[in-house]
Amino acid sequence: MLLALCFHRWWVRTFSAFIRAIHELFWALIFLQSFGLHPVTGVLAIAIPYAGIFAKVYAEILDETDPLPLDVLPRRAGRLSKLVYARISQAWPHLVSYTAYRLECGLRSSAVLGFVGMPTIGYHLMAAFAQGHYSTVGALLLLFYLLIGTLRWWVRPRLLPVYLLVAPFLLGTGLPIMWSNVTRFFTEDIVPTPLKRGEGLPALWEWFAQLFMNQALPGILNTLLLTQVALVASGALALALFPVISRHFTHRASGAAGHVVLVIMRSTPEYMLAFILLQLWGPSMLPAVVALALHNGGIIAHLVGRRSNEIQLRQDAPHGIDRYAFEMLPRLYGPFLALVFYRWEIIMRETAILGILGIATLGFYVDSAIQEIRFDRAMVLILITALINIGVDVLARRLRGYLRLRHGVNRQQC
């Protein structure tokens, strides 16, 4: 919220874009060097990129409030009074709605952190797969769906004070941080090798050129390739599935079944699904494409389906495929494209970290560098990943503006 209040400043926008461009798993790999498998590692790994996301979305919500109430307040009213009574009071329902949605995303992120050793559901799922306990894998997935599906019952305003009081006692005993490790990490580990050896700029340039040509460039190409394939597959899947929750194509029973299908698709973390499919199908890009398409396609289909329910049709409107092709799709195609562009940056972030599973994206080379204790290479690759994500975000935003795309649904839940 503090970042959102000064989001109009270019350095705040740049800082927020940078921290949200780095995936939670990359942040976790960084903090593991200082905090180990302490819960603080997971908290910081999720909190830092989410702060950048919240800053952007909260700023957009506040900017969309009606400016008229500001004229009603007395001139002597201070900035805090104007903020609370004229802007936050209007935006409060949207702020609460988005925060609740982001909590669901946080649950998915915390599960994924298990794949780097944090003892969450993802860790136990990975361990059960490695031991061949597939019934346990199924039970853990069902437990995760149950956790997501019952959010509305166990996340209530009256219970939040209790959770806030209990949470500090669940963060472990003490803070196992060794400042010598932190100092060494920032002063030695992430310093490029030529600089540590006292070599000049030519050696540093050669070191960077070799890293870029041998690791960064192949990782960038594979990341972009996988991102674009997954983006197109997500869009195609969304166009095929949004009718399953649209009142113009379903009845009450079939619509409820469609909602269940889309909830499962969008609630399953893409990283977890890709891991399972890799165990079943073997190493290739196909499991990653399918995992990304199912997760993101389910989200887009859900939002487009909600948008379709707001459309009123004539009494003599056609039925079946004609209704889909000639009545609904032309009206929904603009909002659909806007949602696809909104998901583009997110799919790019997810594609990069799938390399930790062995797919040769940027995450693969980041994870390899960390395993080899070459943090200088890892940090350069992470910075390249962040810059690419920022570039895709800027390009998508400009394309939306150029095409004048407005999706007509709550964009914060993209």
CSV table of C-alpha atoms in Angstrom, one decimal:
chain,number,residue,atom,x,y,z
A,1,MET,CA,0.0,0.0,0.0
A,2,LEU,CA,2.9,2.4,0.8
A,3,LEU,CA,4.3,1.8,-2.7
A,4,ALA,CA,0.9,2.2,-4.3
A,5,LEU,CA,0.5,5.6,-2.7
A,6,CYS,CA,3.6,6.9,-4.5
A,7,PHE,CA,3.3,4.7,-7.5
A,8,HIS,CA,3.1,7.8,-9.7
A,9,ARG,CA,6.9,8.3,-9.2
A,10,TRP,CA,8.9,6.6,-12.0
A,11,TRP,CA,11.4,5.0,-9.6
A,12,VAL,CA,8.6,3.4,-7.6
A,13,ARG,CA,7.1,1.9,-10.7
A,14,THR,CA,10.5,0.7,-11.9
A,15,PHE,CA,11.3,-0.8,-8.5
A,16,SER,CA,7.9,-2.5,-8.3
A,17,ALA,CA,8.2,-3.9,-11.8
A,18,PHE,CA,11.6,-5.3,-11.0
A,19,ILE,CA,10.8,-7.1,-7.8
A,20,ARG,CA,7.6,-8.6,-9.2
A,21,ALA,CA,9.4,-9.7,-12.4
A,22,ILE,CA,11.5,-12.2,-10.3
A,23,HIS,CA,9.5,-15.3,-9.5
A,24,GLU,CA,9.0,-16.5,-5.9
A,25,LEU,CA,11.2,-19.6,-6.5
A,26,PHE,CA,14.2,-17.4,-7.5
A,27,TRP,CA,13.7,-15.3,-4.4
A,28,ALA,CA,13.6,-18.5,-2.3
A,29,LEU,CA,16.8,-19.7,-3.9
A,30,ILE,CA,18.5,-16.4,-3.0
A,31,PHE,CA,17.2,-16.3,0.6
A,32,LEU,CA,18.1,-20.0,1.2
A,33,GLN,CA,21.7,-18.9,1.2
A,34,SER,CA,21.1,-16.7,4.3
A,35,PHE,CA,18.2,-18.2,6.2
A,36,GLY,CA,18.3,-21.8,5.1
A,37,LEU,CA,15.0,-23.7,5.3
A,38,HIS,CA,13.6,-21.4,7.9
A,39,PRO,CA,9.9,-20.2,7.4
A,40,VAL,CA,11.2,-16.7,7.0
A,41,THR,CA,12.7,-17.7,3.6
A,42,GLY,CA,9.3,-18.6,2.3
A,43,VAL,CA,7.7,-15.5,3.8
A,44,LEU,CA,10.2,-13.2,2.2
A,45,ALA,CA,10.2,-15.1,-1.1
A,46,ILE,CA,6.4,-14.6,-1.4
A,47,ALA,CA,6.2,-11.1,0.2
A,48,ILE,CA,8.8,-9.3,-2.0
A,49,PRO,CA,7.3,-10.1,-5.5
A,50,TYR,CA,3.8,-9.8,-4.1
A,51,ALA,CA,4.6,-6.3,-2.8
A,52,GLY,CA,5.4,-5.3,-6.4
A,53,ILE,CA,2.1,-6.8,-7.6
A,54,PHE,CA,0.0,-5.3,-4.8
A,55,ALA,CA,1.6,-1.9,-5.5
A,56,LYS,CA,0.6,-1.9,-9.1
A,57,VAL,CA,-2.9,-3.2,-8.6
A,58,TYR,CA,-3.7,-1.1,-5.5
A,59,ALA,CA,-2.5,2.0,-7.4
A,60,GLU,CA,-4.8,1.1,-10.4
A,61,ILE,CA,-7.8,0.6,-8.1
A,62,LEU,CA,-7.2,3.9,-6.3
A,63,ASP,CA,-6.7,5.8,-9.6
A,64,GLU,CA,-10.1,4.5,-10.8
A,65,THR,CA,-12.1,6.0,-7.9
A,66,ASP,CA,-14.5,8.8,-8.6
A,67,PRO,CA,-12.7,12.2,-8.0
A,68,LEU,CA,-15.9,14.0,-7.2
A,69,PRO,CA,-15.8,13.3,-3.4
A,70,LEU,CA,-12.5,15.2,-3.2
A,71,ASP,CA,-14.5,18.4,-4.0
A,72,VAL,CA,-16.9,17.8,-1.2
A,73,LEU,CA,-14.2,17.6,1.5
A,74,PRO,CA,-13.3,21.0,3.1
A,75,ARG,CA,-10.2,22.6,1.8
A,76,ARG,CA,-8.4,22.3,5.1
A,77,ALA,CA,-8.6,18.5,4.9
A,78,GLY,CA,-5.2,16.9,4.9
A,79,ARG,CA,-3.8,14.4,2.5
A,80,LEU,CA,-4.6,11.5,5.0
A,81,SER,CA,-8.2,12.6,5.3
A,82,LYS,CA,-8.6,12.8,1.5
A,83,LEU,CA,-7.0,9.4,1.1
A,84,VAL,CA,-9.1,7.7,3.7
A,85,TYR,CA,-12.5,9.3,3.1
A,86,ALA,CA,-12.4,10.1,-0.6
A,87,ARG,CA,-10.4,7.3,-2.2
A,88,ILE,CA,-9.9,4.2,0.1
A,89,SER,CA,-13.6,4.3,1.2
A,90,GLN,CA,-14.7,4.0,-2.5
A,91,ALA,CA,-12.0,1.4,-3.4
A,92,TRP,CA,-12.4,-0.7,-0.2
A,93,PRO,CA,-14.5,-3.5,-1.7
A,94,HIS,CA,-12.1,-3.9,-4.6
A,95,LEU,CA,-9.1,-3.8,-2.4
A,96,VAL,CA,-10.6,-6.5,-0.1
A,97,SER,CA,-11.6,-8.7,-3.1
A,98,TYR,CA,-8.2,-8.5,-4.7
A,99,THR,CA,-6.4,-9.2,-1.4
A,100,ALA,CA,-8.6,-12.3,-0.9
A,101,TYR,CA,-7.7,-13.5,-4.5
A,102,ARG,CA,-4.0,-12.9,-3.9
A,103,LEU,CA,-4.2,-15.0,-0.7
A,104,GLU,CA,-5.3,-17.9,-2.9
A,105,CYS,CA,-2.4,-17.2,-5.2
A,106,GLY,CA,-0.1,-17.2,-2.1
A,107,LEU,CA,-1.3,-20.6,-1.1
A,108,ARG,CA,-0.3,-21.9,-4.6
A,109,SER,CA,3.0,-20.2,-4.3
A,110,SER,CA,3.7,-21.6,-0.8
A,111,ALA,CA,3.0,-25.1,-2.1
A,112,VAL,CA,5.4,-24.6,-5.0
A,113,LEU,CA,8.2,-23.5,-2.6
A,114,GLY,CA,8.2,-27.1,-1.4
A,115,PHE,CA,10.2,-28.0,-4.5
A,116,VAL,CA,13.2,-26.1,-3.2
A,117,GLY,CA,13.0,-27.8,0.2
A,118,MET,CA,10.5,-25.8,2.2
A,119,PRO,CA,8.3,-28.4,4.0
A,120,THR,CA,5.0,-27.5,2.3
A,121,ILE,CA,2.6,-29.7,0.4
A,122,GLY,CA,4.8,-29.4,-2.7
A,123,TYR,CA,7.7,-30.9,-0.8
A,124,HIS,CA,5.7,-33.9,0.5
A,125,LEU,CA,4.2,-34.4,-3.0
A,126,MET,CA,7.7,-34.5,-4.6
A,127,ALA,CA,8.9,-36.9,-1.9
A,128,ALA,CA,5.9,-39.2,-2.4
A,129,PHE,CA,6.4,-39.2,-6.2
A,130,ALA,CA,10.1,-40.1,-5.7
A,131,GLN,CA,9.1,-43.0,-3.5
A,132,GLY,CA,6.4,-44.2,-5.8
A,133,HIS,CA,3.6,-43.5,-3.3
A,134,TYR,CA,1.1,-42.4,-5.9
A,135,SER,CA,-1.9,-42.8,-3.6
A,136,THR,CA,-0.3,-40.3,-1.3
A,137,VAL,CA,0.2,-37.9,-4.3
A,138,GLY,CA,-3.5,-38.1,-5.1
A,139,ALA,CA,-4.4,-37.5,-1.4
A,140,LEU,CA,-2.1,-34.5,-1.2
A,141,LEU,CA,-3.6,-33.0,-4.4
A,142,LEU,CA,-7.2,-33.5,-3.0
A,143,LEU,CA,-6.1,-31.9,0.3
A,144,PHE,CA,-4.7,-28.9,-1.6
A,145,TYR,CA,-8.0,-28.5,-3.6
A,146,LEU,CA,-9.9,-28.8,-0.3
A,147,LEU,CA,-7.7,-26.1,1.2
A,148,ILE,CA,-8.4,-23.8,-1.8
A,149,GLY,CA,-12.1,-24.6,-2.0
A,150,THR,CA,-12.8,-23.9,1.6
A,151,LEU,CA,-11.1,-20.5,1.7
A,152,ARG,CA,-14.4,-18.6,2.2
A,153,TRP,CA,-15.1,-20.6,5.4
A,154,TRP,CA,-11.8,-20.3,7.2
A,155,VAL,CA,-10.7,-16.9,5.9
A,156,ARG,CA,-13.1,-14.5,7.6
A,157,PRO,CA,-12.6,-11.0,8.9
A,158,ARG,CA,-13.4,-12.0,12.5
A,159,LEU,CA,-10.7,-14.7,12.4
A,160,LEU,CA,-7.9,-12.5,11.0
A,161,PRO,CA,-6.9,-11.1,14.4
A,162,VAL,CA,-6.5,-14.6,15.7
A,163,TYR,CA,-4.3,-15.6,12.7
A,164,LEU,CA,-2.1,-12.5,13.1
A,165,LEU,CA,-1.5,-13.3,16.8
A,166,VAL,CA,-0.7,-16.9,16.2
A,167,ALA,CA,1.4,-16.5,13.0
A,168,PRO,CA,4.6,-15.2,14.7
A,169,PHE,CA,4.7,-18.4,16.9
A,170,LEU,CA,4.6,-20.5,13.7
A,171,LEU,CA,7.7,-18.9,12.2
A,172,GLY,CA,10.1,-21.2,14.1
A,173,THR,CA,12.3,-20.5,17.0
A,174,GLY,CA,14.8,-17.7,16.5
A,175,LEU,CA,16.2,-16.4,13.3
A,176,PRO,CA,19.0,-18.8,12.1
A,177,ILE,CA,20.9,-16.1,10.1
A,178,MET,CA,24.6,-15.9,10.1
A,179,TRP,CA,25.7,-12.3,9.2
A,180,SER,CA,29.0,-13.6,8.0
A,181,ASN,CA,27.2,-15.6,5.3
A,182,VAL,CA,25.1,-12.6,4.3
A,183,THR,CA,28.2,-10.4,4.1
A,184,ARG,CA,30.1,-12.9,2.1
A,185,PHE,CA,27.1,-13.4,-0.3
A,186,PHE,CA,26.8,-9.7,-1.1
A,187,THR,CA,30.6,-8.9,-1.1
A,188,GLU,CA,32.0,-12.0,-2.6
A,189,ASP,CA,29.6,-14.7,-3.9
A,190,ILE,CA,27.6,-12.5,-6.3
A,191,VAL,CA,30.7,-10.5,-7.4
A,192,PRO,CA,31.7,-11.6,-11.0
A,193,THR,CA,34.8,-13.8,-10.9
A,194,PRO,CA,37.0,-11.5,-13.0
A,195,LEU,CA,36.4,-8.7,-10.5
A,196,LYS,CA,37.2,-10.9,-7.5
A,197,ARG,CA,40.5,-11.8,-9.2
A,198,GLY,CA,41.3,-8.2,-9.8
A,199,GLU,CA,41.2,-8.6,-13.6
A,200,GLY,CA,40.2,-5.7,-15.8
A,201,LEU,CA,37.2,-4.9,-17.9
A,202,PRO,CA,38.3,-7.0,-20.9
A,203,ALA,CA,38.2,-10.1,-18.7
A,204,LEU,CA,34.9,-9.1,-17.3
A,205,TRP,CA,33.4,-8.6,-20.8
A,206,GLU,CA,34.7,-12.0,-21.9
A,207,TRP,CA,33.2,-13.6,-18.8
A,208,PHE,CA,29.9,-12.0,-19.5
A,209,ALA,CA,30.0,-12.8,-23.3
A,210,GLN,CA,30.7,-16.5,-22.6
A,211,LEU,CA,27.9,-16.6,-20.0
A,212,PHE,CA,25.5,-14.9,-22.4
A,213,MET,CA,26.3,-17.1,-25.4
A,214,ASN,CA,26.5,-20.4,-23.7
A,215,GLN,CA,23.7,-20.1,-21.1
A,216,ALA,CA,21.6,-16.9,-21.3
A,217,LEU,CA,20.9,-16.9,-25.0
A,218,PRO,CA,19.8,-20.6,-25.2
A,219,GLY,CA,17.8,-20.0,-22.1
A,220,ILE,CA,16.2,-16.9,-23.5
A,221,LEU,CA,15.3,-18.6,-26.8
A,222,ASN,CA,13.7,-21.6,-25.0
A,223,THR,CA,11.9,-19.4,-22.6
A,224,LEU,CA,10.4,-17.3,-25.3
A,225,LEU,CA,9.5,-20.3,-27.4
A,226,LEU,CA,7.8,-22.1,-24.5
A,227,THR,CA,6.1,-18.9,-23.5
A,228,GLN,CA,4.6,-18.2,-26.9
A,229,VAL,CA,3.4,-21.8,-27.4
A,230,ALA,CA,1.9,-21.9,-23.9
A,231,LEU,CA,0.2,-18.5,-24.5
A,232,VAL,CA,-1.4,-19.6,-27.7
A,233,ALA,CA,-2.5,-22.9,-26.1
A,234,SER,CA,-3.9,-21.1,-23.1
A,235,GLY,CA,-5.9,-18.8,-25.4
A,236,ALA,CA,-7.2,-21.7,-27.5
A,237,LEU,CA,-8.2,-23.6,-24.4
A,238,ALA,CA,-10.0,-20.6,-22.9
A,239,LEU,CA,-12.0,-20.0,-26.1
A,240,ALA,CA,-13.1,-23.7,-26.0
A,241,LEU,CA,-13.9,-23.8,-22.3
A,242,PHE,CA,-15.6,-20.5,-21.4
A,243,PRO,CA,-19.0,-21.7,-22.6
A,244,VAL,CA,-19.0,-24.4,-19.8
A,245,ILE,CA,-19.8,-21.6,-17.2
A,246,SER,CA,-21.7,-19.3,-19.5
A,247,ARG,CA,-25.5,-19.1,-18.8
A,248,HIS,CA,-26.0,-18.8,-22.6
A,249,PHE,CA,-24.7,-22.4,-23.2
A,250,THR,CA,-25.4,-24.3,-19.9
A,251,HIS,CA,-28.1,-25.0,-17.4
A,252,ARG,CA,-27.7,-25.0,-13.6
A,253,ALA,CA,-26.3,-28.5,-13.2
A,254,SER,CA,-23.9,-28.3,-16.2
A,255,GLY,CA,-22.8,-24.8,-15.2
A,256,ALA,CA,-21.9,-26.0,-11.7
A,257,ALA,CA,-19.9,-28.9,-13.2
A,258,GLY,CA,-18.1,-26.4,-15.5
A,259,HIS,CA,-17.3,-24.2,-12.5
A,260,VAL,CA,-15.7,-27.2,-10.7
A,261,VAL,CA,-13.6,-28.1,-13.7
A,262,LEU,CA,-12.3,-24.5,-14.1
A,263,VAL,CA,-11.6,-24.2,-10.3
A,264,ILE,CA,-9.5,-27.3,-10.4
A,265,MET,CA,-7.6,-26.1,-13.5
A,266,ARG,CA,-6.8,-22.6,-12.1
A,267,SER,CA,-6.2,-23.8,-8.6
A,268,THR,CA,-3.5,-26.4,-9.5
A,269,PRO,CA,-0.1,-24.7,-9.5
A,270,GLU,CA,1.5,-24.9,-12.9
A,271,TYR,CA,4.8,-25.9,-11.4
A,272,MET,CA,3.3,-28.8,-9.5
A,273,LEU,CA,1.3,-30.0,-12.5
A,274,ALA,CA,4.4,-29.8,-14.7
A,275,PHE,CA,6.4,-31.8,-12.2
A,276,ILE,CA,3.7,-34.5,-12.2
A,277,LEU,CA,3.5,-34.6,-16.0
A,278,LEU,CA,7.3,-34.8,-16.3
A,279,GLN,CA,7.3,-37.9,-14.1
A,280,LEU,CA,4.6,-39.5,-16.4
A,281,TRP,CA,5.7,-38.4,-19.8
A,282,GLY,CA,9.4,-37.9,-19.5
A,283,PRO,CA,11.6,-34.8,-20.1
A,284,SER,CA,10.4,-32.5,-22.8
A,285,MET,CA,8.6,-29.2,-23.3
A,286,LEU,CA,5.3,-30.9,-23.7
A,287,PRO,CA,4.5,-31.3,-19.9
A,288,ALA,CA,5.4,-27.6,-19.4
A,289,VAL,CA,3.1,-26.5,-22.3
A,290,VAL,CA,0.2,-28.6,-21.0
A,291,ALA,CA,0.7,-27.4,-17.4
A,292,LEU,CA,0.9,-23.7,-18.3
A,293,ALA,CA,-2.1,-24.0,-20.8
A,294,LEU,CA,-4.3,-25.8,-18.3
A,295,HIS,CA,-3.6,-23.3,-15.4
A,296,ASN,CA,-3.8,-20.1,-17.4
A,297,GLY,CA,-6.4,-21.3,-19.8
A,298,GLY,CA,-8.6,-22.1,-16.8
A,299,ILE,CA,-8.2,-18.5,-15.4
A,300,ILE,CA,-8.9,-16.8,-18.8
A,301,ALA,CA,-11.9,-19.1,-19.4
A,302,HIS,CA,-13.3,-18.3,-16.0
A,303,LEU,CA,-13.0,-14.5,-16.5
A,304,VAL,CA,-14.3,-14.6,-20.1
A,305,GLY,CA,-17.2,-16.8,-19.0
A,306,ARG,CA,-18.1,-14.3,-16.3
A,307,ARG,CA,-18.0,-11.5,-18.9
A,308,SER,CA,-20.3,-13.5,-21.2
A,309,ASN,CA,-23.0,-13.7,-18.5
A,310,GLU,CA,-23.3,-9.9,-18.6
A,311,ILE,CA,-24.3,-10.0,-22.3
A,312,GLN,CA,-28.0,-9.8,-23.1
A,313,LEU,CA,-29.2,-11.7,-26.2
A,314,ARG,CA,-32.3,-11.1,-28.4
A,315,GLN,CA,-35.3,-13.4,-28.2
A,316,ASP,CA,-34.5,-14.7,-31.7
A,317,ALA,CA,-30.8,-15.3,-31.1
A,318,PRO,CA,-29.4,-18.4,-32.7
A,319,HIS,CA,-28.4,-21.5,-30.7
A,320,GLY,CA,-25.5,-23.9,-30.6
A,321,ILE,CA,-22.4,-23.2,-32.6
A,322,ASP,CA,-24.1,-20.3,-34.4
A,323,ARG,CA,-24.6,-18.5,-31.0
A,324,TYR,CA,-21.0,-19.2,-30.1
A,325,ALA,CA,-19.5,-18.1,-33.4
A,326,PHE,CA,-21.7,-15.2,-34.5
A,327,GLU,CA,-23.2,-13.8,-31.2
A,328,MET,CA,-20.8,-14.4,-28.3
A,329,LEU,CA,-17.3,-14.6,-29.8
A,330,PRO,CA,-17.3,-11.3,-31.7
A,331,ARG,CA,-18.5,-9.5,-28.5
A,332,LEU,CA,-16.0,-11.3,-26.3
A,333,TYR,CA,-12.9,-11.3,-28.5
A,334,GLY,CA,-11.7,-7.9,-27.4
A,335,PRO,CA,-11.9,-8.6,-23.7
A,336,PHE,CA,-10.4,-12.1,-24.4
A,337,LEU,CA,-7.3,-10.6,-26.1
A,338,ALA,CA,-6.9,-8.1,-23.3
A,339,LEU,CA,-6.9,-11.0,-20.8
A,340,VAL,CA,-4.4,-12.9,-22.9
A,341,PHE,CA,-2.1,-9.9,-22.9
A,342,TYR,CA,-2.4,-9.5,-19.2
A,343,ARG,CA,-1.4,-13.2,-18.7
A,344,TRP,CA,1.6,-12.9,-21.0
A,345,GLU,CA,4.0,-11.5,-18.4
A,346,ILE,CA,2.8,-14.1,-15.8
A,347,ILE,CA,3.3,-17.0,-18.3
A,348,MET,CA,6.8,-15.7,-19.0
A,349,ARG,CA,7.6,-15.7,-15.2
A,350,GLU,CA,6.2,-19.2,-14.8
A,351,THR,CA,8.1,-20.4,-17.9
A,352,ALA,CA,11.4,-19.2,-16.6
A,353,ILE,CA,11.1,-21.1,-13.3
A,354,LEU,CA,10.0,-24.3,-14.9
A,355,GLY,CA,13.7,-24.7,-15.8
A,356,ILE,CA,14.3,-25.8,-12.2
A,357,LEU,CA,12.5,-29.1,-13.2
A,358,GLY,CA,15.0,-29.7,-16.0
A,359,ILE,CA,13.5,-27.9,-18.9
A,360,ALA,CA,16.2,-25.8,-20.6
A,361,THR,CA,14.7,-22.4,-19.9
A,362,LEU,CA,16.5,-19.6,-18.0
A,363,GLY,CA,15.5,-21.2,-14.7
A,364,PHE,CA,17.5,-24.3,-15.6
A,365,TYR,CA,20.7,-22.4,-15.9
A,366,VAL,CA,19.9,-20.4,-12.8
A,367,ASP,CA,19.4,-23.6,-10.8
A,368,SER,CA,22.5,-25.2,-12.3
A,369,ALA,CA,24.6,-22.1,-11.3
A,370,ILE,CA,23.3,-22.2,-7.7
A,371,GLN,CA,24.0,-25.9,-7.5
A,372,GLU,CA,27.6,-25.3,-8.6
A,373,ILE,CA,27.8,-22.5,-6.0
A,374,ARG,CA,28.4,-19.9,-8.8
A,375,PHE,CA,26.1,-17.2,-7.5
A,376,ASP,CA,27.7,-14.5,-9.7
A,377,ARG,CA,26.4,-16.3,-12.8
A,378,ALA,CA,23.0,-17.0,-11.1
A,379,MET,CA,22.5,-13.4,-10.3
A,380,VAL,CA,23.3,-12.2,-13.8
A,381,LEU,CA,20.8,-14.8,-15.2
A,382,ILE,CA,18.1,-13.8,-12.7
A,383,LEU,CA,18.6,-10.1,-13.7
A,384,ILE,CA,18.3,-11.1,-17.4
A,385,THR,CA,15.1,-13.0,-16.5
A,386,ALA,CA,13.7,-9.9,-14.8
A,387,LEU,CA,14.5,-7.6,-17.7
A,388,ILE,CA,12.8,-9.9,-20.2
A,389,ASN,CA,9.7,-10.0,-18.0
A,390,ILE,CA,9.7,-6.2,-17.7
A,391,GLY,CA,10.1,-6.0,-21.5
A,392,VAL,CA,7.1,-8.3,-22.1
A,393,ASP,CA,5.0,-6.4,-19.6
A,394,VAL,CA,5.8,-3.1,-21.4
A,395,LEU,CA,5.1,-4.6,-24.8
A,396,ALA,CA,1.8,-6.1,-23.7
A,397,ARG,CA,0.7,-2.9,-22.2
A,398,ARG,CA,1.5,-1.0,-25.4
A,399,LEU,CA,-0.3,-3.5,-27.5
A,400,ARG,CA,-3.4,-3.3,-25.3
A,401,GLY,CA,-3.3,0.5,-25.7
A,402,TYR,CA,-2.7,0.3,-29.5
A,403,LEU,CA,-5.6,-2.1,-30.0
A,404,ARG,CA,-7.7,-0.2,-27.4
A,405,LEU,CA,-8.5,-3.4,-25.6
A,406,ARG,CA,-10.8,-3.3,-22.6
A,407,HIS,CA,-11.9,-6.6,-21.2
A,408,GLY,CA,-14.8,-5.4,-19.0
A,409,VAL,CA,-14.1,-7.7,-16.1
A,410,ASN,CA,-12.1,-7.2,-12.9
A,411,ARG,CA,-8.6,-7.0,-14.4
A,412,GLN,CA,-7.0,-7.3,-11.1
A,413,GLN,CA,-7.9,-11.0,-11.0
A,414,CYS,CA,-5.9,-11.7,-14.1
